[in-house]
PDB file of C-alpha atoms and ligand atoms in Angstrom:
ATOM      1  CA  UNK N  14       0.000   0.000   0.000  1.00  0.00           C
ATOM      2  CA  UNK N  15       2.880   2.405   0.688  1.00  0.00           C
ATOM      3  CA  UNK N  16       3.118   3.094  -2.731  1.00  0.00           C
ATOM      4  CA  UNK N  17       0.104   4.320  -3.192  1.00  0.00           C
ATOM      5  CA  UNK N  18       0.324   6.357  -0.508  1.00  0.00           C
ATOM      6  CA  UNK N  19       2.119   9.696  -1.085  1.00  0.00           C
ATOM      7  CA  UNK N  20       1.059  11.361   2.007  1.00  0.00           C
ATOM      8  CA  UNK N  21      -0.742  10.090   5.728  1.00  0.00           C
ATOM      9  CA  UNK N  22      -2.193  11.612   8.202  1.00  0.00           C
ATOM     10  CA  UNK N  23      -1.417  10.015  11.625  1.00  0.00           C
ATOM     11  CA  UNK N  24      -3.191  10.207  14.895  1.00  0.00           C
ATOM     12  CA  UNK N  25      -1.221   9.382  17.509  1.00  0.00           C
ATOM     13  CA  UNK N  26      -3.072   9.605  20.890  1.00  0.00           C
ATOM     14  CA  UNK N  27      -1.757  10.873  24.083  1.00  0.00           C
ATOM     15  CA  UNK N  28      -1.821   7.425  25.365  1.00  0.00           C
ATOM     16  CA  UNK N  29       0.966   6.396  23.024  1.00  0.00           C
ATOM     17  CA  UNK N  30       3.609   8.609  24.607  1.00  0.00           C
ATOM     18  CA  UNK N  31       2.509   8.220  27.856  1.00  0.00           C
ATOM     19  CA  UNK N  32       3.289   3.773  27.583  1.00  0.00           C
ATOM     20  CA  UNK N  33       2.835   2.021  30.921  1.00  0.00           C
ATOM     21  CA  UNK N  34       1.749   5.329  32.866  1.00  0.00           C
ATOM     22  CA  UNK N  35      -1.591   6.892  32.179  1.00  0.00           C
ATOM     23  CA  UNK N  36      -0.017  10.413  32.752  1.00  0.00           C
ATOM     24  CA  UNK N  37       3.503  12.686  30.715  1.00  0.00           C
ATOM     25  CA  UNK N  38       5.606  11.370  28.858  1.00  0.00           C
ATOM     26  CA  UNK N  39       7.740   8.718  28.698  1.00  0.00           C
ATOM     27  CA  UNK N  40      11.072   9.161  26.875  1.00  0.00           C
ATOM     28  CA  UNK N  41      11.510   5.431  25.185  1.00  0.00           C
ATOM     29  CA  UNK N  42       7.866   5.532  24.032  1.00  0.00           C
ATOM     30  CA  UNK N  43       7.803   8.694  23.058  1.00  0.00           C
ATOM     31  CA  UNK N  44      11.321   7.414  21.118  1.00  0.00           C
ATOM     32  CA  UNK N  45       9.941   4.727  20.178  1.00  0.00           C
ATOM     33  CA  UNK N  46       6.776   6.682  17.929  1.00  0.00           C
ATOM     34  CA  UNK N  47       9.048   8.801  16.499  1.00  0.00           C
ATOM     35  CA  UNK N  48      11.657   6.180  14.932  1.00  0.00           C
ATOM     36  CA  UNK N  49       8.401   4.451  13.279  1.00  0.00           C
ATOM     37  CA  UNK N  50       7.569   7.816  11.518  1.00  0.00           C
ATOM     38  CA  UNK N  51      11.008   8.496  10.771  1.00  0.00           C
ATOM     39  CA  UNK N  52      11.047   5.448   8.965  1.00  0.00           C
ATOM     40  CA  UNK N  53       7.844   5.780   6.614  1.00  0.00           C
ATOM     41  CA  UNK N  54       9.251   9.601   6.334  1.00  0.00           C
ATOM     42  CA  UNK N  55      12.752   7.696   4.778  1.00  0.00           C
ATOM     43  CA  UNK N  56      10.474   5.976   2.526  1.00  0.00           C
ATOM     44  CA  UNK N  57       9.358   9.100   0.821  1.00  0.00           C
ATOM     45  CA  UNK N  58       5.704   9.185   2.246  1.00  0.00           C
ATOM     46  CA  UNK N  59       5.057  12.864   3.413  1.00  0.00           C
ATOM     47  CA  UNK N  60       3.738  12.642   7.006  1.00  0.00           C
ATOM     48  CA  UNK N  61       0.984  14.721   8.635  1.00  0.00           C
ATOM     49  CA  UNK N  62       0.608  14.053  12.429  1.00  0.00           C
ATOM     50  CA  UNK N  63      -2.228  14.949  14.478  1.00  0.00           C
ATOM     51  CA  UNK N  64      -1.599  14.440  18.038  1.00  0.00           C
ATOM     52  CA  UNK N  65      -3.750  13.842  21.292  1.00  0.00           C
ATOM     53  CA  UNK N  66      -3.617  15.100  24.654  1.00  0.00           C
ATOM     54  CA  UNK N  67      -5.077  12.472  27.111  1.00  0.00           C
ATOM     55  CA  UNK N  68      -1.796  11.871  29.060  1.00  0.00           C
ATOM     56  CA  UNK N  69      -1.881  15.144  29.990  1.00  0.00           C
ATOM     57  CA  UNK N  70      -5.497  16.934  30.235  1.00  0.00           C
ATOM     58  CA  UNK N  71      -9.022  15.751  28.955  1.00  0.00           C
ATOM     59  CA  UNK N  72     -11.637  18.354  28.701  1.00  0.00           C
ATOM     60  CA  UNK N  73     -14.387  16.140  29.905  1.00  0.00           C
ATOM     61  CA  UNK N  74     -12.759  14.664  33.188  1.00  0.00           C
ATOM     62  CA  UNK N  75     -11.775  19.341  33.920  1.00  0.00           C
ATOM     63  CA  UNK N  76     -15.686  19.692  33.224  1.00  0.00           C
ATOM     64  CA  UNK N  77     -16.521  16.862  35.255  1.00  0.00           C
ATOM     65  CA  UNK N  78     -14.599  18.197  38.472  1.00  0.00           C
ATOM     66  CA  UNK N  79     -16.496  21.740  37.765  1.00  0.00           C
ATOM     67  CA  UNK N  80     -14.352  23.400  35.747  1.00  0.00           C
ATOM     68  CA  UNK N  81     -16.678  25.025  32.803  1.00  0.00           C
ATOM     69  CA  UNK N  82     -16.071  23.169  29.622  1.00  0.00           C
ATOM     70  CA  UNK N  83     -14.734  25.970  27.063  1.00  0.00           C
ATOM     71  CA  UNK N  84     -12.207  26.141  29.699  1.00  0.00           C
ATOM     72  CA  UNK N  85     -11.360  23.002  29.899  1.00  0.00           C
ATOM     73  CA  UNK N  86     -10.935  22.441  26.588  1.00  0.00           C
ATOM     74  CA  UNK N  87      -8.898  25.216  26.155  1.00  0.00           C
ATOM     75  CA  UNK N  88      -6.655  23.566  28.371  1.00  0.00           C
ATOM     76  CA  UNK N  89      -6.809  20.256  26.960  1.00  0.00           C
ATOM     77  CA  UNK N  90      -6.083  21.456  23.776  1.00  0.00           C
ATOM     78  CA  UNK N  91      -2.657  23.223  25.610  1.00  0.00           C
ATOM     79  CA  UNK N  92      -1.988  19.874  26.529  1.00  0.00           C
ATOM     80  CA  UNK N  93      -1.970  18.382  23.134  1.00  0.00           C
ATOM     81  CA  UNK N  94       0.824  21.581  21.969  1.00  0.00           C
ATOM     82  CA  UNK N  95       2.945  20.008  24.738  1.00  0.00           C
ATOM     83  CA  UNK N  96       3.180  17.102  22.977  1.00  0.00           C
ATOM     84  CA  UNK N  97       3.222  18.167  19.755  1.00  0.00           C
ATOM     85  CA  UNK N  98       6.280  20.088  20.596  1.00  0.00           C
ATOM     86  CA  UNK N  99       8.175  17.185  22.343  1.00  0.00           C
ATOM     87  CA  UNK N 100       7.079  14.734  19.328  1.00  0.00           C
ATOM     88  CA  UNK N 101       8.114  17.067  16.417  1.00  0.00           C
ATOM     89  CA  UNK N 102      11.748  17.377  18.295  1.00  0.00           C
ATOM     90  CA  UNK N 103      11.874  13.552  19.116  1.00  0.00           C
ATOM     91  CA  UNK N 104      11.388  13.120  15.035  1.00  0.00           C
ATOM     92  CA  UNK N 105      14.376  15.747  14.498  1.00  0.00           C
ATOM     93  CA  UNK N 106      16.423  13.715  16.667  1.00  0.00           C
ATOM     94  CA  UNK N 107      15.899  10.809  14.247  1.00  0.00           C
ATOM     95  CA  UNK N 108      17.603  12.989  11.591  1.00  0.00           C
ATOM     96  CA  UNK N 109      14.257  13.881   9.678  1.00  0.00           C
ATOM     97  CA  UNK N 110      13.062  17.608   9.181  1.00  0.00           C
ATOM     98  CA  UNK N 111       9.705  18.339  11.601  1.00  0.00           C
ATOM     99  CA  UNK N 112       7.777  21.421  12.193  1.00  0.00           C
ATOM    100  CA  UNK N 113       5.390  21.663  14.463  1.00  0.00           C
ATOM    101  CA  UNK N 114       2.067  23.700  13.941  1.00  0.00           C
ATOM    102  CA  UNK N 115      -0.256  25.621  16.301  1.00  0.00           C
ATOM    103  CA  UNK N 116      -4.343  25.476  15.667  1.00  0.00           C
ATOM    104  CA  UNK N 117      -4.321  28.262  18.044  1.00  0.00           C
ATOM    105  CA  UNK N 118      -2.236  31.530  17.450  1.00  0.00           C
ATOM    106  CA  UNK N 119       0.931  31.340  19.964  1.00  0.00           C
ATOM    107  CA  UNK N 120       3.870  32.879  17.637  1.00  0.00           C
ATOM    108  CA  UNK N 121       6.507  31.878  19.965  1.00  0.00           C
ATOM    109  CA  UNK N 122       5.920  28.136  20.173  1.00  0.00           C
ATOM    110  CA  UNK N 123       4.917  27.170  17.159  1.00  0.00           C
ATOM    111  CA  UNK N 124       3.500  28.601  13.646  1.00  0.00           C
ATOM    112  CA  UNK N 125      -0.032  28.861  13.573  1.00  0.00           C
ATOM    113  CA  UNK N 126      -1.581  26.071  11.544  1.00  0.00           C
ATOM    114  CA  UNK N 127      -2.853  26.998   7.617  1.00  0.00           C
ATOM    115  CA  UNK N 128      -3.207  24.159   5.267  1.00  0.00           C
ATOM    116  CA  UNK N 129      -1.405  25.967   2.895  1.00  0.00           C
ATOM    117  CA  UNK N 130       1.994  26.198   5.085  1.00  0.00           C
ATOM    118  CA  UNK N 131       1.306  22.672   6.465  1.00  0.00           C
ATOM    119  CA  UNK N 132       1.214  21.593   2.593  1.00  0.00           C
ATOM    120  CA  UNK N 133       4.094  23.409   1.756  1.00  0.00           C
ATOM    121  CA  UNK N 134       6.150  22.082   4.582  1.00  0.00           C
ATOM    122  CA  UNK N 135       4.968  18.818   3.735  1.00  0.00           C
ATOM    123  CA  UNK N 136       6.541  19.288   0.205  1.00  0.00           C
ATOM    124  CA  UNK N 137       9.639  20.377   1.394  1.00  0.00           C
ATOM    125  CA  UNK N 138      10.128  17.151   3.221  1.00  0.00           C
ATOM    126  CA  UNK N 139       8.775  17.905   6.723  1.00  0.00           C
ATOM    127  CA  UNK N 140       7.004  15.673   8.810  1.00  0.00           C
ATOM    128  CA  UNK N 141       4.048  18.230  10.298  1.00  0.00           C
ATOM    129  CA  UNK N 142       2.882  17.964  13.822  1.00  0.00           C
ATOM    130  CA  UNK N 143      -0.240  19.773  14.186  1.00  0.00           C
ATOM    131  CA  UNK N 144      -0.973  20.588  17.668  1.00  0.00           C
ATOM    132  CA  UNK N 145      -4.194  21.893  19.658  1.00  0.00           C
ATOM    133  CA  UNK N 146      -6.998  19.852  17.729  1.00  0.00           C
ATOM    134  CA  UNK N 147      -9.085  22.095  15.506  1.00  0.00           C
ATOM    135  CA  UNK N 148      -8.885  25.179  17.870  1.00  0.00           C
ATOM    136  CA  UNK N 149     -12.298  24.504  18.997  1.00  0.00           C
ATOM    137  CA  UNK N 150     -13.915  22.685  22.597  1.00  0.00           C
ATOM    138  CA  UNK N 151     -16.359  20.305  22.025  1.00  0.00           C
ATOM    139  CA  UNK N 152     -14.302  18.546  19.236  1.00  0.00           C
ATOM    140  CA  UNK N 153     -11.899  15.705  19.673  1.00  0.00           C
ATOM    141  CA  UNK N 154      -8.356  15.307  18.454  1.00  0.00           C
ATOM    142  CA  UNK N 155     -10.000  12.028  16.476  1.00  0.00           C
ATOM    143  CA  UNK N 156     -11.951  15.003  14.241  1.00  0.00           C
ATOM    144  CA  UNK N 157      -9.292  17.282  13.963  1.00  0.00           C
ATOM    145  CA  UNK N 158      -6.978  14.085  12.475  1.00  0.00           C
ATOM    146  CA  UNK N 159      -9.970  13.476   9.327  1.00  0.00           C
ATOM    147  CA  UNK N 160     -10.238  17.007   9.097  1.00  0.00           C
ATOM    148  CA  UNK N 161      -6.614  18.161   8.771  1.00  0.00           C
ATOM    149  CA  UNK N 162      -6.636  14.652   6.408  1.00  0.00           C
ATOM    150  CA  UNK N 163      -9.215  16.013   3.959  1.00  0.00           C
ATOM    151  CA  UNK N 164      -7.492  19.264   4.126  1.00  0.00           C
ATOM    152  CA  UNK N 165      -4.038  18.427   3.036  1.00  0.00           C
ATOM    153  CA  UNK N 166      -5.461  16.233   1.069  1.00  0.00           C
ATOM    154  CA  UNK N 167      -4.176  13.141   2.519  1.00  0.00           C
ATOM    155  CA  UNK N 168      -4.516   9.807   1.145  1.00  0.00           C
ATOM    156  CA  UNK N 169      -5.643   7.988   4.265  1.00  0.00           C
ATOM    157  CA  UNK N 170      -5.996   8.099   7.919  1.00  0.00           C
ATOM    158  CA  UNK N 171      -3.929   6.016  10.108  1.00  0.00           C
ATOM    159  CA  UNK N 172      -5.472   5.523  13.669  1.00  0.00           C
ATOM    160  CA  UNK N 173      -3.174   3.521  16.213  1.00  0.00           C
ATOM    161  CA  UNK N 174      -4.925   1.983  19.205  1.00  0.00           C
ATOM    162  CA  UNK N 175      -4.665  -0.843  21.584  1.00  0.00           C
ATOM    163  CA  UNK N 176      -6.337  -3.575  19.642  1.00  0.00           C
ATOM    164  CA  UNK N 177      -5.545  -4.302  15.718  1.00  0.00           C
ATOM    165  CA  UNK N 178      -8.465  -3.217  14.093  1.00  0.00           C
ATOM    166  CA  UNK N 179     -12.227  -2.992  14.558  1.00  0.00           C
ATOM    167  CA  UNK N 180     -13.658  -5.525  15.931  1.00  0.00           C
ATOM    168  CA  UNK N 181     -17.496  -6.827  16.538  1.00  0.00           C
ATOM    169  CA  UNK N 182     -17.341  -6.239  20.345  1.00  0.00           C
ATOM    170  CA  UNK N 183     -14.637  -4.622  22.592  1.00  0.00           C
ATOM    171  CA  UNK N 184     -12.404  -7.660  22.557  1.00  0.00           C
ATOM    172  CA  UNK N 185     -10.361  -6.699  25.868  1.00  0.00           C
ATOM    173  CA  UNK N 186     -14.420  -7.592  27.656  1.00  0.00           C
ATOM    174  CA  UNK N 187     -15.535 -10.500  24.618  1.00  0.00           C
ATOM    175  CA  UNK N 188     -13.674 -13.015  23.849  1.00  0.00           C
ATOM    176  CA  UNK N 189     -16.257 -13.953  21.146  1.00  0.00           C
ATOM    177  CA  UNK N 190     -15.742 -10.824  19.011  1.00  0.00           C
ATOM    178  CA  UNK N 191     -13.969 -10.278  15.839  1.00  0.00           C
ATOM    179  CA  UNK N 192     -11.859  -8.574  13.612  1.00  0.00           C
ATOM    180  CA  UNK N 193     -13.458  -7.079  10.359  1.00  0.00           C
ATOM    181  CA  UNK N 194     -10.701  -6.907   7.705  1.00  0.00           C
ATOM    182  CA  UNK N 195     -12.592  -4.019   6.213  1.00  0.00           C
ATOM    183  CA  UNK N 196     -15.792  -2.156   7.085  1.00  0.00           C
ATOM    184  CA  UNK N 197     -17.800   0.776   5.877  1.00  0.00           C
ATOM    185  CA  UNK N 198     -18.352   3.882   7.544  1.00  0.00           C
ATOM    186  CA  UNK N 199     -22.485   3.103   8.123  1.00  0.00           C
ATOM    187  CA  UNK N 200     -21.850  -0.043   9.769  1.00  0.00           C
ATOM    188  CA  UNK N 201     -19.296   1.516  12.342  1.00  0.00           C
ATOM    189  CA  UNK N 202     -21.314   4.641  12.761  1.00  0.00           C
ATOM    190  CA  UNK N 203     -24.693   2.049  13.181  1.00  0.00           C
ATOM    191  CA  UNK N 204     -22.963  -0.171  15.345  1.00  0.00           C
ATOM    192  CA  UNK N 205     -21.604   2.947  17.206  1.00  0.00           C
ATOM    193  CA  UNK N 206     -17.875   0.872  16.910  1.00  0.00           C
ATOM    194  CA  UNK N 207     -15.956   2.815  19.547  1.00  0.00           C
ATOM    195  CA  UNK N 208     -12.562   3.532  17.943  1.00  0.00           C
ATOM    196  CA  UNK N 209     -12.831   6.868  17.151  1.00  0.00           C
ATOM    197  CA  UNK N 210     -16.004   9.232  17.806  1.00  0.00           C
ATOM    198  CA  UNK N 211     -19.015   9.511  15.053  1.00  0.00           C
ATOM    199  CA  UNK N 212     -18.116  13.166  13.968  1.00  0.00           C
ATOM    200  CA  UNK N 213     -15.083  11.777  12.924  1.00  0.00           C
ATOM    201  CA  UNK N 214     -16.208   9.053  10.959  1.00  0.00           C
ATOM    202  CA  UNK N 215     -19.621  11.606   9.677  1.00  0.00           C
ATOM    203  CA  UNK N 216     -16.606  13.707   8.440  1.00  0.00           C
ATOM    204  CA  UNK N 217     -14.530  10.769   6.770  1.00  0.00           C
ATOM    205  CA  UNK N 218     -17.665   9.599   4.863  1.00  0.00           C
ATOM    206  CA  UNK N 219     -18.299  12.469   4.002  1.00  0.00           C
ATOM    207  CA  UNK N 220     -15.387  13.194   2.259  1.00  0.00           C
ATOM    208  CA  UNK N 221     -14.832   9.659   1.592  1.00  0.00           C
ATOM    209  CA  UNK N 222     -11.202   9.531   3.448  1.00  0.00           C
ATOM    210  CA  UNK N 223      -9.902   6.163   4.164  1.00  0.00           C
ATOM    211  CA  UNK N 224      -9.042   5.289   8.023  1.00  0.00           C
ATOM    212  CA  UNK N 225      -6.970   2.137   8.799  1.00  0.00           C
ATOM    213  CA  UNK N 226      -7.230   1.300  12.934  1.00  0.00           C
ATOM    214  CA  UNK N 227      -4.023  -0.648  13.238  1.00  0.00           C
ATOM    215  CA  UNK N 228      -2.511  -1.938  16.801  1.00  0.00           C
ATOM    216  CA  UNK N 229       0.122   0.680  18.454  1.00  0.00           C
ATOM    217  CA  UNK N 230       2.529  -1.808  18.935  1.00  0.00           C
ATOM    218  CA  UNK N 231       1.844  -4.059  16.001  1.00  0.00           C
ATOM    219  CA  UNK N 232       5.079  -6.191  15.171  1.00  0.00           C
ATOM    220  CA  UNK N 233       5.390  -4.683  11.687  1.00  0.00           C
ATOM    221  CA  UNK N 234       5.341  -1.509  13.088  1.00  0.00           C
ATOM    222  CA  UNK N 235       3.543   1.700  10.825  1.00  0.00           C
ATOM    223  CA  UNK N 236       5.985   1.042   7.919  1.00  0.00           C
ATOM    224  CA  UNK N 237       4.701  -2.423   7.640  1.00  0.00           C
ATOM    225  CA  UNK N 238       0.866  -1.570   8.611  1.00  0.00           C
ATOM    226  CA  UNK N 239       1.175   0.788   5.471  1.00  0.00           C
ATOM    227  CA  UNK N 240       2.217  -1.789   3.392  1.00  0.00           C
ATOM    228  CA  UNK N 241      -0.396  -4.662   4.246  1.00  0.00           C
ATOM    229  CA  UNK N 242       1.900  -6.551   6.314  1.00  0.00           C
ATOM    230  CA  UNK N 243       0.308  -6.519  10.025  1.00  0.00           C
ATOM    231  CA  UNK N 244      -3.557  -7.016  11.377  1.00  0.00           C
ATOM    232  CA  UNK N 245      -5.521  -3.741  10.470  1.00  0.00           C
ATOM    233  CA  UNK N 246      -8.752  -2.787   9.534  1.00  0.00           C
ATOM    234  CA  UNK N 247      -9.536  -0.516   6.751  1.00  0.00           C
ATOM    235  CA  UNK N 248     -12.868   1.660   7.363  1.00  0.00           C
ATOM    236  CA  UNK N 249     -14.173   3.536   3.931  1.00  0.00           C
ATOM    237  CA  UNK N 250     -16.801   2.964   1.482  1.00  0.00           C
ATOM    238  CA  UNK N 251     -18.530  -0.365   1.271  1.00  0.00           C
ATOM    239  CA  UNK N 252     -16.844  -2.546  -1.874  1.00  0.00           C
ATOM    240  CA  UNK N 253     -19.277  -2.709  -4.233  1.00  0.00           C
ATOM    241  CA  UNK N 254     -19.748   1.417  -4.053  1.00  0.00           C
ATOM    242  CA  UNK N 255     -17.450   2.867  -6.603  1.00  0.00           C
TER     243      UNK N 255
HETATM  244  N1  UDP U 316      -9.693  19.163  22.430  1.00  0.00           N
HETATM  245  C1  UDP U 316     -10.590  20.149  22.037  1.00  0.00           C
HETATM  246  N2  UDP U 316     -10.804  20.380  20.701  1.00  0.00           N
HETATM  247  C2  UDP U 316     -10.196  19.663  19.739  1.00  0.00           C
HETATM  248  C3  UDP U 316      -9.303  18.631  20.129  1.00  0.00           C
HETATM  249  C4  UDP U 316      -9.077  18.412  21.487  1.00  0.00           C
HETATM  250  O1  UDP U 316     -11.173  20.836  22.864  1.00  0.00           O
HETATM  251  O2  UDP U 316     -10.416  19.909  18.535  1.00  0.00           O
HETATM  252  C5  UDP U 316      -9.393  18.976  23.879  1.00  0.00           C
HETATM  253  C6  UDP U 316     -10.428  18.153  24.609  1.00  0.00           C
HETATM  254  O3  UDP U 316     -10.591  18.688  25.896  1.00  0.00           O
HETATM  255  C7  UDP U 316      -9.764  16.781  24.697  1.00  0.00           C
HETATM  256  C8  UDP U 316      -8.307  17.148  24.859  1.00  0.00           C
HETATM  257  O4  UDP U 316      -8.146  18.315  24.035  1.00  0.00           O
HETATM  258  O5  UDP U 316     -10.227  16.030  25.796  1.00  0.00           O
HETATM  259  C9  UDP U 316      -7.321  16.102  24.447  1.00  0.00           C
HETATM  260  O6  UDP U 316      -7.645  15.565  23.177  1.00  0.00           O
HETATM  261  P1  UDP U 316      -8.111  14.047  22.970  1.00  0.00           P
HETATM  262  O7  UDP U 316      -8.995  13.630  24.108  1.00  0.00           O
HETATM  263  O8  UDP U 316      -8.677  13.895  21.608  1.00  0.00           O
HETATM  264  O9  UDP U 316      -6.718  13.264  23.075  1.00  0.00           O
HETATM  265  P2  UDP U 316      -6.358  11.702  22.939  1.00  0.00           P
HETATM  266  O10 UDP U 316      -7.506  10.912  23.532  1.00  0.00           O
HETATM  267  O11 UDP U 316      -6.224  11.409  21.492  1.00  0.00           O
HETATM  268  O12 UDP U 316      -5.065  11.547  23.664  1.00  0.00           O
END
């Protein structure tokens, strides 16, 4: 598949850099993500990353404890420019070009995000890390990943979890559920499929944008996922709908 793809959009969640801890970072996971992108970057795929903030703040758990929820997902979104910044540096140290992007204006840390620099970076070899979601509470870092997708005009989305694909039932509580190989955007809207939230797949359909849930620490790794080695599942338009 890597051949066909000239340019991803990855989500990678807060949960990946945080490893065995629910909370920060953790410096050989956080490692760890960025040699896998450096690799499909020395491939020649153009990378787009869209990154999370649950190790760090969720807006829901700050509304929750009282805190009104514009704030607190103001500050969630903060959380997610943390580790866009440490991510885009980890990929630098891996000897590939990264520049990190801003959805919300803060000229000192990072540029503010415009598809039109993020393309143009892109083009010049960069791997973009677009931090703070889409700049707006109420969203998830899930939607800002098909969003910023459809606007760079990505070929796919590529959605790392804990579990290698979609499956029937969650299959951490059901040991009877399975994997689909692929599945359309109706059935895991229908079936209200957990792995990412519905406005994100509404959006993909949409704008019929590919997402392949793949398995975080899938043996292949992301180079390998791209190219059909490893367990994923593809989620798009049914088969027969052309
Ligand atoms: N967030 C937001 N708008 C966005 C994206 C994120 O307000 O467009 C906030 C929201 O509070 C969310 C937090 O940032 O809980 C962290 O993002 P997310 O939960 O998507 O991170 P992940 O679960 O991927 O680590």
């Amino acid at each position: 598949m890597s051949s066909a793809c000239k340019r991803i959009l990855l989500k990678v969640s807060g949960e990946a850099l945080a490893g065995d801890n629910s909370f920060g970072i953790e410096p050989p996971f956080l490692q760890g993500v960025a040699a896998q992108i450096a690799d499909v970057a020395r491939g020649g795929t153009q990378v787009a990353i869209v990154v999370g903030g649950g190790n760090i703040f969720r807006g829901m758990a700050g509304a929750a404890d009282g805190t009104d929820r514009v704030t607190a997902d103001l500050m969630g979104m903060l959380g997610t420019m943390i580790n866009a910044l440490a991510l885009s540096n980890a990929i630098s140290r891996q000897g590939i070009k990264s520049k990190p992007f801003s959805a919300a204006t803060m000229p000192s840390v990072a540029d503010t995000f415009t598809a039109r620099d993020a393309k143009l970076a892109l083009e010049e070899g960069f791997v973009v890390v677009l931090g703070g979601g889409t700049g707006n509470p109420f969203f998830t870092t899930d939607t800002a990943a098909t969003l910023r997708a459809i606007e760079l005009e990505c070929d796919v989305v590529l959605k790392g979890t804990k579990v290698d694909g979609v499956y029937s039932a969650d299959p951490m509580k059901d040991p009877s559920a399975t994997r689909y190989s692929q599945i359309s955007y109706d059935e895991v809207i229908g079936q209200n499929l957990k792995v990412m939230d519905t406005a994100a797949f509404a959006l993909a359909r949409d704008n019929s944008m590919p997402i392949i849930v793949y398995a975080l620490d899938d043996a292949a790794g992301l180079a390998g996922v791209l190219e059909g080695r490893g367990r994923s599942t593809r989620v798009g338009k049914p088969v027969d709908d052309k």
